[in-house]
PDB file of C-alpha atoms in Angstrom:
ATOM      1  CA  MET J   1     -13.785  13.615   4.697  1.00  0.00           C
ATOM      2  CA  ASP J   2     -16.784  12.430   4.579  1.00  0.00           C
ATOM      3  CA  LYS J   3     -18.815   9.108   4.414  1.00  0.00           C
ATOM      4  CA  LYS J   4     -18.996   7.174   1.789  1.00  0.00           C
ATOM      5  CA  SER J   5     -22.520   5.095   0.682  1.00  0.00           C
ATOM      6  CA  LEU J   6     -23.750   1.493  -1.235  1.00  0.00           C
ATOM      7  CA  SER J   7     -27.124   1.028  -2.135  1.00  0.00           C
ATOM      8  CA  HIS J   8     -28.063   0.707   1.162  1.00  0.00           C
ATOM      9  CA  THR J   9     -24.961   2.100   3.965  1.00  0.00           C
ATOM     10  CA  ALA J  10     -23.685   4.246   4.409  1.00  0.00           C
ATOM     11  CA  TRP J  11     -20.439   3.419   6.070  1.00  0.00           C
ATOM     12  CA  LYS J  12     -16.175   5.614   6.936  1.00  0.00           C
ATOM     13  CA  CYS J  13     -13.904   2.628   7.114  1.00  0.00           C
ATOM     14  CA  GLN J  14     -10.391   4.279   7.246  1.00  0.00           C
ATOM     15  CA  TYR J  15      -7.342   1.658   7.422  1.00  0.00           C
ATOM     16  CA  HIS J  16      -3.571   2.505   8.325  1.00  0.00           C
ATOM     17  CA  ILE J  17      -2.040  -0.368   6.921  1.00  0.00           C
ATOM     18  CA  VAL J  18       1.967  -0.844   6.667  1.00  0.00           C
ATOM     19  CA  PHE J  19       3.569  -4.112   5.090  1.00  0.00           C
ATOM     20  CA  ILE J  20       7.255  -4.545   3.697  1.00  0.00           C
ATOM     21  CA  PRO J  21       9.146  -6.397   1.107  1.00  0.00           C
ATOM     22  CA  LYS J  22      10.682  -9.826   1.835  1.00  0.00           C
ATOM     23  CA  TYR J  23      13.396 -10.114   4.074  1.00  0.00           C
ATOM     24  CA  ARG J  24      12.720  -5.985   4.361  1.00  0.00           C
ATOM     25  CA  LYS J  25      15.209  -6.056   1.988  1.00  0.00           C
ATOM     26  CA  LYS J  26      15.238  -2.390   1.111  1.00  0.00           C
ATOM     27  CA  LYS J  27      14.475  -2.497  -2.737  1.00  0.00           C
ATOM     28  CA  LEU J  28      12.329   0.078  -3.021  1.00  0.00           C
ATOM     29  CA  TYR J  29      14.183   3.128  -4.952  1.00  0.00           C
ATOM     30  CA  GLY J  30      14.086   4.810  -8.380  1.00  0.00           C
ATOM     31  CA  GLN J  31      11.785   3.223 -11.151  1.00  0.00           C
ATOM     32  CA  VAL J  32      10.717   0.329  -8.817  1.00  0.00           C
ATOM     33  CA  ARG J  33       8.702   2.388  -6.327  1.00  0.00           C
ATOM     34  CA  ALA J  34       7.562   5.072  -9.251  1.00  0.00           C
ATOM     35  CA  ASP J  35       6.259   1.594 -10.582  1.00  0.00           C
ATOM     36  CA  ILE J  36       4.361  -0.012  -7.390  1.00  0.00           C
ATOM     37  CA  ARG J  37       3.470   3.608  -6.344  1.00  0.00           C
ATOM     38  CA  ASP J  38       0.798   2.710 -10.247  1.00  0.00           C
ATOM     39  CA  ILE J  39       0.340  -0.795  -9.397  1.00  0.00           C
ATOM     40  CA  ILE J  40      -1.414   0.063  -6.048  1.00  0.00           C
ATOM     41  CA  LYS J  41      -3.206   2.740  -7.490  1.00  0.00           C
ATOM     42  CA  THR J  42      -4.098   0.622  -9.922  1.00  0.00           C
ATOM     43  CA  LEU J  43      -5.013  -2.220  -7.867  1.00  0.00           C
ATOM     44  CA  CYS J  44      -7.026  -0.230  -5.149  1.00  0.00           C
ATOM     45  CA  SER J  45      -9.060   1.560  -7.790  1.00  0.00           C
ATOM     46  CA  TYR J  46      -9.985  -2.058  -9.327  1.00  0.00           C
ATOM     47  CA  LYS J  47     -11.383  -2.906  -5.822  1.00  0.00           C
ATOM     48  CA  ASN J  48     -13.255   0.808  -5.386  1.00  0.00           C
ATOM     49  CA  VAL J  49     -10.700   1.410  -2.982  1.00  0.00           C
ATOM     50  CA  GLU J  50      -9.583   4.895  -1.797  1.00  0.00           C
ATOM     51  CA  ILE J  51      -6.098   5.730  -0.948  1.00  0.00           C
ATOM     52  CA  VAL J  52      -6.642   8.575   1.368  1.00  0.00           C
ATOM     53  CA  GLU J  53      -2.829   8.561   2.120  1.00  0.00           C
ATOM     54  CA  GLY J  54       0.515   6.838   1.427  1.00  0.00           C
ATOM     55  CA  GLU J  55       3.863   6.612   0.950  1.00  0.00           C
ATOM     56  CA  VAL J  56       6.873   3.488  -0.915  1.00  0.00           C
ATOM     57  CA  CYS J  57       9.337   4.418   1.995  1.00  0.00           C
ATOM     58  CA  VAL J  58      12.369   2.261   1.147  1.00  0.00           C
ATOM     59  CA  ASP J  59      11.614  -0.889   2.762  1.00  0.00           C
ATOM     60  CA  HIS J  60       7.711  -0.597   3.742  1.00  0.00           C
ATOM     61  CA  ILE J  61       5.284   1.093   2.554  1.00  0.00           C
ATOM     62  CA  HIS J  62       1.900   3.200   4.336  1.00  0.00           C
ATOM     63  CA  LEU J  63      -1.196   3.208   3.108  1.00  0.00           C
ATOM     64  CA  CYS J  64      -4.322   5.323   4.811  1.00  0.00           C
ATOM     65  CA  VAL J  65      -7.030   3.605   3.144  1.00  0.00           C
ATOM     66  CA  CYS J  66     -10.868   3.513   3.174  1.00  0.00           C
ATOM     67  CA  ILE J  67     -12.015  -0.362   2.076  1.00  0.00           C
ATOM     68  CA  PRO J  68     -16.060  -0.315   1.715  1.00  0.00           C
ATOM     69  CA  PRO J  69     -17.838  -2.673   4.200  1.00  0.00           C
ATOM     70  CA  LYS J  70     -17.753  -5.750   2.044  1.00  0.00           C
ATOM     71  CA  LEU J  71     -14.465  -6.633   1.481  1.00  0.00           C
ATOM     72  CA  SER J  72     -12.335  -7.139   3.971  1.00  0.00           C
ATOM     73  CA  VAL J  73      -9.224  -6.018   4.942  1.00  0.00           C
ATOM     74  CA  SER J  74      -7.306  -9.443   4.667  1.00  0.00           C
ATOM     75  CA  SER J  75      -8.965 -10.133   2.031  1.00  0.00           C
ATOM     76  CA  PHE J  76      -8.462  -6.470   0.219  1.00  0.00           C
ATOM     77  CA  MET J  77      -3.862  -7.134   2.068  1.00  0.00           C
ATOM     78  CA  GLY J  78      -4.277 -11.158  -0.362  1.00  0.00           C
ATOM     79  CA  TYR J  79      -5.770  -9.124  -3.218  1.00  0.00           C
ATOM     80  CA  LEU J  80      -3.372  -6.426  -2.846  1.00  0.00           C
ATOM     81  CA  LYS J  81      -0.313  -8.316  -2.406  1.00  0.00           C
ATOM     82  CA  GLY J  82      -0.703 -10.728  -5.184  1.00  0.00           C
ATOM     83  CA  ARG J  83      -1.430  -9.634  -7.833  1.00  0.00           C
ATOM     84  CA  SER J  84       0.942  -6.875  -7.514  1.00  0.00           C
ATOM     85  CA  THR J  85       3.954  -9.167  -7.436  1.00  0.00           C
ATOM     86  CA  LEU J  86       2.755 -10.304 -10.111  1.00  0.00           C
ATOM     87  CA  MET J  87       2.537  -6.980 -11.494  1.00  0.00           C
ATOM     88  CA  ILE J  88       5.821  -5.813 -10.105  1.00  0.00           C
ATOM     89  CA  TYR J  89       7.383  -8.968 -11.644  1.00  0.00           C
ATOM     90  CA  ASP J  90       6.425  -8.067 -14.945  1.00  0.00           C
ATOM     91  CA  ILE J  91       7.686  -5.185 -15.382  1.00  0.00           C
ATOM     92  CA  HIS J  92      11.262  -5.978 -13.509  1.00  0.00           C
ATOM     93  CA  PRO J  93      11.848  -9.383 -13.211  1.00  0.00           C
ATOM     94  CA  GLU J  94      15.299  -9.341 -12.304  1.00  0.00           C
ATOM     95  CA  LEU J  95      13.809  -8.335  -9.285  1.00  0.00           C
ATOM     96  CA  GLN J  96      12.352 -12.422  -9.429  1.00  0.00           C
ATOM     97  CA  SER J  97      14.484 -15.148  -6.639  1.00  0.00           C
ATOM     98  CA  LYS J  98      14.261 -18.447  -9.055  1.00  0.00           C
ATOM     99  CA  TRP J  99      14.097 -20.263  -5.351  1.00  0.00           C
ATOM    100  CA  ASN J 100      11.170 -17.421  -3.885  1.00  0.00           C
ATOM    101  CA  LYS J 101       8.565 -15.996  -5.748  1.00  0.00           C
ATOM    102  CA  ALA J 102       7.434 -13.669  -2.807  1.00  0.00           C
ATOM    103  CA  PHE J 103       8.572 -10.594  -3.094  1.00  0.00           C
ATOM    104  CA  TRP J 104       5.703  -8.799   0.201  1.00  0.00           C
ATOM    105  CA  ALA J 105       6.545 -10.781   3.655  1.00  0.00           C
ATOM    106  CA  ARG J 106       3.544 -12.569   4.378  1.00  0.00           C
ATOM    107  CA  GLY J 107       2.409 -10.369   7.509  1.00  0.00           C
ATOM    108  CA  TYR J 108       1.373  -7.156   7.267  1.00  0.00           C
ATOM    109  CA  TYR J 109       0.266  -4.430  10.631  1.00  0.00           C
ATOM    110  CA  VAL J 110      -3.290  -2.753   9.881  1.00  0.00           C
ATOM    111  CA  ALA J 111      -4.827  -0.129  12.334  1.00  0.00           C
ATOM    112  CA  THR J 112      -8.469   1.454  12.036  1.00  0.00           C
ATOM    113  CA  VAL J 113      -8.337   5.307  11.749  1.00  0.00           C
ATOM    114  CA  GLY J 114     -10.456   6.362  14.823  1.00  0.00           C
ATOM    115  CA  ASN J 115      -8.494   7.622  18.107  1.00  0.00           C
ATOM    116  CA  LEU J 116      -6.189   9.288  15.750  1.00  0.00           C
ATOM    117  CA  THR J 117      -6.976  11.767  13.580  1.00  0.00           C
ATOM    118  CA  GLU J 118      -7.194  11.816   9.849  1.00  0.00           C
ATOM    119  CA  GLU J 119      -4.836  14.449   9.789  1.00  0.00           C
ATOM    120  CA  ALA J 120      -2.194  12.831  12.205  1.00  0.00           C
ATOM    121  CA  ILE J 121      -2.082  10.157  10.353  1.00  0.00           C
ATOM    122  CA  LYS J 122      -1.446  12.186   7.105  1.00  0.00           C
ATOM    123  CA  LYS J 123       1.288  13.626   8.912  1.00  0.00           C
ATOM    124  CA  TYR J 124       2.900  10.779   9.618  1.00  0.00           C
ATOM    125  CA  ILE J 125       2.653   9.162   6.788  1.00  0.00           C
ATOM    126  CA  GLN J 126       4.080  11.985   4.870  1.00  0.00           C
ATOM    127  CA  GLU J 127       7.236  11.898   7.497  1.00  0.00           C
ATOM    128  CA  GLN J 128       8.603   8.618   7.313  1.00  0.00           C
ATOM    129  CA  THR J 129       9.838   9.698   4.002  1.00  0.00           C
ATOM    130  CA  GLU J 130      13.637  10.519   3.343  1.00  0.00           C
ATOM    131  CA  GLU J 131      13.740  14.025   1.569  1.00  0.00           C
ATOM    132  CA  LEU J 132      14.881  12.581  -1.366  1.00  0.00           C
ATOM    133  CA  LEU J 133      13.045   9.752  -2.581  1.00  0.00           C
ATOM    134  CA  PHE J 134       9.871  11.767  -1.772  1.00  0.00           C
ATOM    135  CA  ILE J 135       6.356  10.490  -4.203  1.00  0.00           C
ATOM    136  CA  THR J 136       2.755  12.495  -3.948  1.00  0.00           C
ATOM    137  CA  TRP J 137      -0.033   9.836  -3.798  1.00  0.00           C
ATOM    138  CA  LEU J 138      -2.617  12.352  -5.405  1.00  0.00           C
TER     139      LEU J 138
END
């Protein structure tokens, strides 16, 4: 992938991000899975974040993304998890608990793409999915 550019900056900021539903419940299947995929694609496009590769597994999500340098990873993840929760509950109100409003767990895993090649991370993400639950991102 080539470098991106802003008005006075050339950049290539890629991150491998993994996050899970609260209590790692296996909720991400069927129509919910497809809806979450679309929600994440939409929210990333709003912030000009490019999804290089991604996968919605039954109990976690893998993303390889290019985040512009003017946007921190933590602020992007706060935005992504917060807005996606509201959008998921609008589409699937049955997933919402009356005691706990959070859909995603508090933390997430993030690593920069540098020591590993982009192809190695793409291959790793693609191998995470089960055969019957495969949905492509692009």
